[in-house]
PDB file of C-alpha atoms in Angstrom:
ATOM      1  CA  MET R   1    -116.375-208.201 131.142  1.00 77.00           C
ATOM      2  CA  VAL R   2    -112.635-207.537 131.405  1.00 91.00           C
ATOM      3  CA  LEU R   3    -110.243-206.427 128.682  1.00 94.00           C
ATOM      4  CA  ARG R   4    -106.692-207.628 129.296  1.00 95.00           C
ATOM      5  CA  CYS R   5    -104.304-204.929 128.111  1.00 97.00           C
ATOM      6  CA  ILE R   6    -100.631-203.951 127.924  1.00 96.00           C
ATOM      7  CA  ALA R   7     -99.044-200.488 127.769  1.00 96.00           C
ATOM      8  CA  VAL R   8     -96.029-199.895 125.507  1.00 96.00           C
ATOM      9  CA  ASP R   9     -93.985-196.664 125.685  1.00 95.00           C
ATOM     10  CA  ASP R  10     -90.251-195.975 125.931  1.00 94.00           C
ATOM     11  CA  GLU R  11     -90.805-192.913 128.174  1.00 94.00           C
ATOM     12  CA  PRO R  12     -91.095-193.991 131.863  1.00 94.00           C
ATOM     13  CA  LEU R  13     -93.219-190.985 132.884  1.00 94.00           C
ATOM     14  CA  ALA R  14     -95.609-191.527 129.978  1.00 93.00           C
ATOM     15  CA  LEU R  15     -95.839-195.213 130.864  1.00 94.00           C
ATOM     16  CA  ASP R  16     -96.662-194.396 134.497  1.00 94.00           C
ATOM     17  CA  LEU R  17     -99.340-191.907 133.421  1.00 94.00           C
ATOM     18  CA  LEU R  18    -100.811-194.497 131.078  1.00 94.00           C
ATOM     19  CA  GLU R  19    -100.922-197.001 133.938  1.00 95.00           C
ATOM     20  CA  ASP R  20    -102.780-194.463 136.108  1.00 95.00           C
ATOM     21  CA  ASN R  21    -105.346-193.870 133.352  1.00 95.00           C
ATOM     22  CA  ILE R  22    -105.881-197.592 132.848  1.00 95.00           C
ATOM     23  CA  LYS R  23    -106.588-197.966 136.566  1.00 94.00           C
ATOM     24  CA  GLN R  24    -109.435-195.449 136.195  1.00 93.00           C
ATOM     25  CA  VAL R  25    -111.289-197.762 133.787  1.00 94.00           C
ATOM     26  CA  PRO R  26    -112.970-200.604 135.701  1.00 93.00           C
ATOM     27  CA  TYR R  27    -113.136-203.099 132.822  1.00 93.00           C
ATOM     28  CA  LEU R  28    -109.404-202.871 132.004  1.00 95.00           C
ATOM     29  CA  GLU R  29    -106.829-205.241 133.495  1.00 95.00           C
ATOM     30  CA  LEU R  30    -103.194-204.213 132.973  1.00 96.00           C
ATOM     31  CA  VAL R  31    -101.173-207.347 132.218  1.00 95.00           C
ATOM     32  CA  ALA R  32     -97.793-205.666 131.696  1.00 95.00           C
ATOM     33  CA  LYS R  33     -95.939-202.404 131.047  1.00 96.00           C
ATOM     34  CA  CYS R  34     -93.340-202.552 128.274  1.00 96.00           C
ATOM     35  CA  ALA R  35     -90.529-200.110 127.511  1.00 95.00           C
ATOM     36  CA  ASP R  36     -90.288-201.140 123.855  1.00 94.00           C
ATOM     37  CA  ALA R  37     -91.898-203.295 121.180  1.00 94.00           C
ATOM     38  CA  PHE R  38     -89.591-206.241 121.813  1.00 94.00           C
ATOM     39  CA  GLU R  39     -90.778-206.518 125.422  1.00 95.00           C
ATOM     40  CA  ALA R  40     -94.355-206.347 124.131  1.00 94.00           C
ATOM     41  CA  ILE R  41     -93.749-209.202 121.685  1.00 93.00           C
ATOM     42  CA  LYS R  42     -92.504-211.394 124.550  1.00 93.00           C
ATOM     43  CA  VAL R  43     -95.566-210.539 126.665  1.00 94.00           C
ATOM     44  CA  LEU R  44     -97.902-211.388 123.777  1.00 93.00           C
ATOM     45  CA  GLU R  45     -96.205-214.766 123.371  1.00 91.00           C
ATOM     46  CA  GLU R  46     -96.858-215.626 127.014  1.00 91.00           C
ATOM     47  CA  ASN R  47    -100.240-214.000 127.709  1.00 91.00           C
ATOM     48  CA  THR R  48    -103.703-213.466 126.293  1.00 92.00           C
ATOM     49  CA  VAL R  49    -104.033-209.766 125.468  1.00 94.00           C
ATOM     50  CA  ASP R  50    -107.170-208.065 124.144  1.00 95.00           C
ATOM     51  CA  LEU R  51    -105.947-204.472 123.851  1.00 96.00           C
ATOM     52  CA  ILE R  52    -102.594-202.695 123.395  1.00 96.00           C
ATOM     53  CA  PHE R  53    -101.936-199.046 124.252  1.00 96.00           C
ATOM     54  CA  LEU R  54     -99.010-198.242 121.988  1.00 94.00           C
ATOM     55  CA  ASP R  55     -96.570-195.384 121.430  1.00 94.00           C
ATOM     56  CA  ILE R  56     -95.239-194.879 117.884  1.00 92.00           C
ATOM     57  CA  GLN R  57     -91.771-193.356 118.169  1.00 90.00           C
ATOM     58  CA  MET R  58     -89.696-195.990 119.974  1.00 91.00           C
ATOM     59  CA  PRO R  59     -86.095-197.159 119.458  1.00 88.00           C
ATOM     60  CA  GLY R  60     -85.414-200.345 117.534  1.00 89.00           C
ATOM     61  CA  LEU R  61     -88.940-201.055 116.335  1.00 91.00           C
ATOM     62  CA  THR R  62     -91.532-198.301 115.941  1.00 90.00           C
ATOM     63  CA  GLY R  63     -95.132-198.764 116.958  1.00 91.00           C
ATOM     64  CA  LEU R  64     -96.286-198.953 113.340  1.00 91.00           C
ATOM     65  CA  GLN R  65     -93.618-201.535 112.483  1.00 92.00           C
ATOM     66  CA  PHE R  66     -94.659-203.500 115.553  1.00 93.00           C
ATOM     67  CA  ILE R  67     -98.301-203.580 114.385  1.00 92.00           C
ATOM     68  CA  GLN R  68     -97.227-204.781 110.934  1.00 90.00           C
ATOM     69  CA  SER R  69     -95.217-207.589 112.519  1.00 90.00           C
ATOM     70  CA  LEU R  70     -98.189-209.053 114.400  1.00 89.00           C
ATOM     71  CA  GLN R  71     -99.726-212.197 112.966  1.00 84.00           C
ATOM     72  CA  HIS R  72    -102.645-212.214 115.415  1.00 84.00           C
ATOM     73  CA  LYS R  73    -103.452-208.602 116.211  1.00 87.00           C
ATOM     74  CA  PRO R  74    -105.303-207.507 119.371  1.00 92.00           C
ATOM     75  CA  MET R  75    -107.176-204.202 119.363  1.00 93.00           C
ATOM     76  CA  ILE R  76    -104.722-201.296 119.392  1.00 93.00           C
ATOM     77  CA  ILE R  77    -105.034-197.723 120.627  1.00 94.00           C
ATOM     78  CA  LEU R  78    -102.123-195.558 119.485  1.00 92.00           C
ATOM     79  CA  ILE R  79    -100.983-192.869 121.928  1.00 91.00           C
ATOM     80  CA  THR R  80     -98.369-190.552 120.432  1.00 88.00           C
ATOM     81  CA  ALA R  81     -97.073-186.988 120.429  1.00 87.00           C
ATOM     82  CA  TYR R  82     -97.377-186.817 116.636  1.00 81.00           C
ATOM     83  CA  GLU R  83    -100.549-186.251 114.611  1.00 82.00           C
ATOM     84  CA  LYS R  84     -98.853-186.984 111.270  1.00 82.00           C
ATOM     85  CA  TYR R  85     -99.105-190.771 111.643  1.00 77.00           C
ATOM     86  CA  ALA R  86    -102.902-190.833 112.024  1.00 78.00           C
ATOM     87  CA  LEU R  87    -103.649-191.946 108.455  1.00 77.00           C
ATOM     88  CA  GLN R  88    -101.054-194.731 108.618  1.00 78.00           C
ATOM     89  CA  GLY R  89    -102.487-195.826 111.930  1.00 74.00           C
ATOM     90  CA  PHE R  90    -106.028-196.149 110.636  1.00 74.00           C
ATOM     91  CA  ASP R  91    -104.791-197.907 107.497  1.00 80.00           C
ATOM     92  CA  LEU R  92    -103.503-200.516 109.964  1.00 81.00           C
ATOM     93  CA  GLU R  93    -107.026-200.666 111.436  1.00 84.00           C
ATOM     94  CA  VAL R  94    -106.224-199.354 114.900  1.00 88.00           C
ATOM     95  CA  THR R  95    -109.171-198.845 117.229  1.00 88.00           C
ATOM     96  CA  ASP R  96    -108.311-195.218 118.049  1.00 89.00           C
ATOM     97  CA  TYR R  97    -105.537-192.632 117.760  1.00 89.00           C
ATOM     98  CA  LEU R  98    -104.761-190.361 120.707  1.00 90.00           C
ATOM     99  CA  VAL R  99    -102.364-187.408 120.701  1.00 90.00           C
ATOM    100  CA  LYS R 100    -100.404-186.631 123.885  1.00 89.00           C
ATOM    101  CA  PRO R 101    -101.177-185.120 126.305  1.00 90.00           C
ATOM    102  CA  VAL R 102    -104.371-187.162 126.531  1.00 90.00           C
ATOM    103  CA  ALA R 103    -107.159-185.942 128.796  1.00 92.00           C
ATOM    104  CA  LEU R 104    -108.793-188.676 130.859  1.00 92.00           C
ATOM    105  CA  PRO R 105    -112.285-188.236 129.273  1.00 92.00           C
ATOM    106  CA  ARG R 106    -110.783-188.701 125.802  1.00 92.00           C
ATOM    107  CA  PHE R 107    -108.867-191.759 127.033  1.00 94.00           C
ATOM    108  CA  ILE R 108    -112.051-193.287 128.459  1.00 94.00           C
ATOM    109  CA  LYS R 109    -113.884-192.591 125.182  1.00 93.00           C
ATOM    110  CA  ALA R 110    -111.216-194.570 123.295  1.00 92.00           C
ATOM    111  CA  CYS R 111    -111.506-197.416 125.807  1.00 94.00           C
ATOM    112  CA  ASN R 112    -115.280-197.492 125.370  1.00 93.00           C
ATOM    113  CA  LYS R 113    -114.788-197.879 121.605  1.00 91.00           C
ATOM    114  CA  ALA R 114    -112.551-200.855 122.263  1.00 92.00           C
ATOM    115  CA  LYS R 115    -115.099-202.337 124.662  1.00 91.00           C
ATOM    116  CA  GLU R 116    -117.927-202.017 122.095  1.00 89.00           C
ATOM    117  CA  LEU R 117    -115.770-203.574 119.387  1.00 88.00           C
ATOM    118  CA  PHE R 118    -114.772-206.430 121.699  1.00 89.00           C
ATOM    119  CA  GLN R 119    -118.422-207.161 122.519  1.00 86.00           C
ATOM    120  CA  LEU R 120    -119.316-207.060 118.838  1.00 83.00           C
ATOM    121  CA  ARG R 121    -116.680-209.676 118.028  1.00 77.00           C
ATOM    122  CA  GLN R 122    -117.882-212.155 120.633  1.00 71.00           C
ATOM    123  CA  GLN R 123    -119.628-215.230 119.294  1.00 55.00           C
ATOM    124  CA  PRO R 124    -122.446-217.108 121.062  1.00 55.00           C
ATOM    125  CA  ALA R 125    -121.173-219.863 123.335  1.00 48.00           C
ATOM    126  CA  ASN R 126    -123.761-222.421 122.157  1.00 51.00           C
ATOM    127  CA  PRO R 127    -122.912-223.458 118.571  1.00 49.00           C
ATOM    128  CA  THR R 128    -126.264-225.261 118.169  1.00 50.00           C
ATOM    129  CA  THR R 129    -128.186-222.012 118.598  1.00 49.00           C
ATOM    130  CA  ALA R 130    -128.309-219.807 115.536  1.00 49.00           C
ATOM    131  CA  ALA R 131    -127.016-216.318 116.268  1.00 52.00           C
ATOM    132  CA  PRO R 132    -129.470-213.491 115.591  1.00 59.00           C
ATOM    133  CA  SER R 133    -128.543-211.160 112.770  1.00 65.00           C
ATOM    134  CA  PRO R 134    -126.624-208.149 114.131  1.00 75.00           C
ATOM    135  CA  GLU R 135    -128.344-204.780 114.016  1.00 87.00           C
ATOM    136  CA  PHE R 136    -125.130-202.803 113.540  1.00 88.00           C
ATOM    137  CA  PHE R 137    -121.396-203.039 113.012  1.00 86.00           C
ATOM    138  CA  PHE R 138    -118.446-200.658 113.252  1.00 88.00           C
ATOM    139  CA  VAL R 139    -116.074-199.443 110.538  1.00 88.00           C
ATOM    140  CA  ASN R 140    -112.975-197.261 110.569  1.00 87.00           C
ATOM    141  CA  ALA R 141    -113.938-193.915 109.009  1.00 83.00           C
ATOM    142  CA  ASP R 142    -113.022-190.277 109.651  1.00 76.00           C
ATOM    143  CA  TYR R 143    -110.353-191.291 112.172  1.00 76.00           C
ATOM    144  CA  SER R 144    -112.828-193.079 114.426  1.00 80.00           C
ATOM    145  CA  LEU R 145    -114.941-196.207 114.712  1.00 85.00           C
ATOM    146  CA  LEU R 146    -118.235-195.325 113.071  1.00 86.00           C
ATOM    147  CA  LYS R 147    -121.378-197.265 113.955  1.00 88.00           C
ATOM    148  CA  ILE R 148    -123.335-198.484 110.906  1.00 90.00           C
ATOM    149  CA  ASN R 149    -126.987-199.345 111.569  1.00 91.00           C
ATOM    150  CA  ILE R 150    -127.756-202.178 109.174  1.00 92.00           C
ATOM    151  CA  GLY R 151    -131.368-201.070 108.821  1.00 91.00           C
ATOM    152  CA  ASP R 152    -130.169-197.759 107.332  1.00 93.00           C
ATOM    153  CA  ILE R 153    -128.129-199.352 104.526  1.00 94.00           C
ATOM    154  CA  ILE R 154    -129.490-198.850 100.991  1.00 94.00           C
ATOM    155  CA  TRP R 155    -126.617-200.290  98.959  1.00 93.00           C
ATOM    156  CA  ILE R 156    -122.891-200.938  99.183  1.00 95.00           C
ATOM    157  CA  GLU R 157    -120.302-200.694  96.426  1.00 95.00           C
ATOM    158  CA  ALA R 158    -116.726-201.966  96.316  1.00 93.00           C
ATOM    159  CA  LEU R 159    -113.829-199.807  95.077  1.00 89.00           C
ATOM    160  CA  LYS R 160    -110.642-201.898  95.074  1.00 82.00           C
ATOM    161  CA  ASP R 161    -109.635-202.060  98.780  1.00 84.00           C
ATOM    162  CA  TYR R 162    -112.425-199.730  99.909  1.00 92.00           C
ATOM    163  CA  ILE R 163    -116.214-199.821 100.084  1.00 93.00           C
ATOM    164  CA  ARG R 164    -118.856-197.098 100.015  1.00 93.00           C
ATOM    165  CA  ILE R 165    -121.901-197.616 102.232  1.00 95.00           C
ATOM    166  CA  HIS R 166    -124.918-195.605 101.061  1.00 94.00           C
ATOM    167  CA  MET R 167    -127.475-195.057 103.823  1.00 93.00           C
ATOM    168  CA  THR R 168    -130.762-193.318 104.460  1.00 91.00           C
ATOM    169  CA  GLY R 169    -130.523-189.963 106.187  1.00 84.00           C
ATOM    170  CA  THR R 170    -126.972-189.209 104.986  1.00 84.00           C
ATOM    171  CA  ALA R 171    -126.031-187.187 101.917  1.00 82.00           C
ATOM    172  CA  LYS R 172    -122.591-188.754 101.560  1.00 89.00           C
ATOM    173  CA  PRO R 173    -121.715-192.451 101.696  1.00 91.00           C
ATOM    174  CA  VAL R 174    -119.418-193.799 104.397  1.00 92.00           C
ATOM    175  CA  VAL R 175    -116.063-194.792 102.898  1.00 92.00           C
ATOM    176  CA  THR R 176    -113.968-197.378 104.710  1.00 92.00           C
ATOM    177  CA  ARG R 177    -111.152-199.772 103.913  1.00 89.00           C
ATOM    178  CA  MET R 178    -112.457-203.331 104.050  1.00 87.00           C
ATOM    179  CA  PRO R 179    -113.387-206.135 101.621  1.00 89.00           C
ATOM    180  CA  LEU R 180    -116.990-206.317 100.435  1.00 89.00           C
ATOM    181  CA  LYS R 181    -117.032-209.970 101.493  1.00 89.00           C
ATOM    182  CA  GLN R 182    -116.341-208.972 105.095  1.00 87.00           C
ATOM    183  CA  VAL R 183    -119.322-206.641 105.315  1.00 87.00           C
ATOM    184  CA  GLU R 184    -121.507-209.164 103.424  1.00 89.00           C
ATOM    185  CA  GLU R 185    -120.951-211.603 106.295  1.00 86.00           C
ATOM    186  CA  GLN R 186    -122.610-209.088 108.654  1.00 84.00           C
ATOM    187  CA  LEU R 187    -125.798-208.873 106.587  1.00 89.00           C
ATOM    188  CA  ASN R 188    -128.958-210.989 106.704  1.00 89.00           C
ATOM    189  CA  PRO R 189    -129.214-212.770 103.296  1.00 86.00           C
ATOM    190  CA  ALA R 190    -132.999-212.500 103.522  1.00 85.00           C
ATOM    191  CA  LYS R 191    -132.712-208.702 103.509  1.00 90.00           C
ATOM    192  CA  PHE R 192    -129.675-208.084 101.292  1.00 92.00           C
ATOM    193  CA  ILE R 193    -128.711-209.457  97.893  1.00 92.00           C
ATOM    194  CA  ARG R 194    -125.381-209.456  96.116  1.00 93.00           C
ATOM    195  CA  ILE R 195    -126.027-208.609  92.463  1.00 92.00           C
ATOM    196  CA  HIS R 196    -122.458-208.081  91.268  1.00 93.00           C
ATOM    197  CA  LYS R 197    -118.905-208.572  92.515  1.00 92.00           C
ATOM    198  CA  SER R 198    -118.997-204.852  93.390  1.00 93.00           C
ATOM    199  CA  TYR R 199    -122.577-204.342  94.649  1.00 95.00           C
ATOM    200  CA  ILE R 200    -124.838-205.439  97.519  1.00 95.00           C
ATOM    201  CA  ILE R 201    -128.367-204.004  97.753  1.00 95.00           C
ATOM    202  CA  ALA R 202    -130.968-203.917 100.519  1.00 93.00           C
ATOM    203  CA  VAL R 203    -133.948-205.805  99.063  1.00 92.00           C
ATOM    204  CA  ALA R 204    -136.401-203.339 100.615  1.00 92.00           C
ATOM    205  CA  HIS R 205    -134.961-200.479  98.519  1.00 92.00           C
ATOM    206  CA  ILE R 206    -135.173-202.241  95.134  1.00 92.00           C
ATOM    207  CA  THR R 207    -137.780-200.527  92.961  1.00 92.00           C
ATOM    208  CA  ALA R 208    -137.413-202.482  89.697  1.00 90.00           C
ATOM    209  CA  ILE R 209    -135.471-205.361  88.160  1.00 90.00           C
ATOM    210  CA  ARG R 210    -134.530-206.053  84.579  1.00 82.00           C
ATOM    211  CA  LYS R 211    -132.525-208.946  83.191  1.00 77.00           C
ATOM    212  CA  ASN R 212    -129.204-207.149  83.511  1.00 86.00           C
ATOM    213  CA  SER R 213    -130.020-204.336  85.921  1.00 91.00           C
ATOM    214  CA  VAL R 214    -131.455-203.590  89.346  1.00 92.00           C
ATOM    215  CA  PHE R 215    -132.927-200.167  90.115  1.00 93.00           C
ATOM    216  CA  ILE R 216    -133.010-198.153  93.312  1.00 91.00           C
ATOM    217  CA  GLY R 217    -135.246-195.297  92.260  1.00 89.00           C
ATOM    218  CA  THR R 218    -133.439-193.803  89.258  1.00 89.00           C
ATOM    219  CA  MET R 219    -130.125-195.445  90.200  1.00 88.00           C
ATOM    220  CA  GLU R 220    -129.344-198.367  87.861  1.00 93.00           C
ATOM    221  CA  LEU R 221    -126.852-201.004  88.980  1.00 93.00           C
ATOM    222  CA  PRO R 222    -125.599-203.875  86.796  1.00 93.00           C
ATOM    223  CA  VAL R 223    -126.249-207.550  87.513  1.00 91.00           C
ATOM    224  CA  GLY R 224    -123.125-209.694  87.197  1.00 90.00           C
ATOM    225  CA  ASP R 225    -123.218-212.961  85.267  1.00 88.00           C
ATOM    226  CA  ASN R 226    -122.549-214.994  88.416  1.00 87.00           C
ATOM    227  CA  TYR R 227    -125.454-213.382  90.290  1.00 88.00           C
ATOM    228  CA  ARG R 228    -128.302-213.579  87.737  1.00 86.00           C
ATOM    229  CA  GLU R 229    -129.755-216.731  89.262  1.00 85.00           C
ATOM    230  CA  SER R 230    -129.955-215.072  92.694  1.00 85.00           C
ATOM    231  CA  VAL R 231    -131.737-212.054  91.212  1.00 86.00           C
ATOM    232  CA  ALA R 232    -134.089-214.326  89.247  1.00 84.00           C
ATOM    233  CA  ALA R 233    -134.871-216.262  92.432  1.00 82.00           C
ATOM    234  CA  LEU R 234    -135.771-212.985  94.140  1.00 80.00           C
ATOM    235  CA  THR R 235    -138.377-212.234  91.467  1.00 74.00           C
ATOM    236  CA  GLY R 236    -139.686-215.816  91.399  1.00 70.00           C
ATOM    237  CA  THR R 237    -138.726-216.267  87.740  1.00 63.00           C
ATOM    238  CA  LYS R 238    -135.861-218.702  88.278  1.00 57.00           C
TER     239      LYS R 238
END
């Protein structure tokens, strides 16, 4: 597997160092080095690119503005001298955020995240063969890509643009910015049920069901009007 990448930085020495680091990672192929975002846009128009290593403070168009301008966004690893943009970066769903100077082990760790995410996004080549349900997926949380084991999920709740994923073995839920619909697509419908526009529950953790409520132990969650038939079908009372 090869990830085709570009490096974007207005500092020549930083760009050369980035090139040297990329050469240390066997699954990376450097397509181009760009001195600013406008050069990068031209490269993206003419080439297939899987990953962008991107500086933030650049003349003309900053790295963050460049990300916002992309209609089809490759994976992006930000490499910058400033820590203060980290939250903005992860709001734009970057794969990782590195602060200069970047040690090679930390650089390789970021590349490995991108590799895992790339593999996760690949679809089976044979459309006639049903894909097996995934066992995990990754979300942006705590300034990193956090692996969520689907078998550990108890229930998921939506909060506007964010979701909370409640799991076994963790005292606090994982909070990440993504639509509930997006995570629902990762789940096996035989093992998870949507009971409300804001709630998905692992069937194995349901302890009781009433007409308008589903219980997980002492936790009571409401059943939405549009989901009552699905809940009734689960109990065999439909």
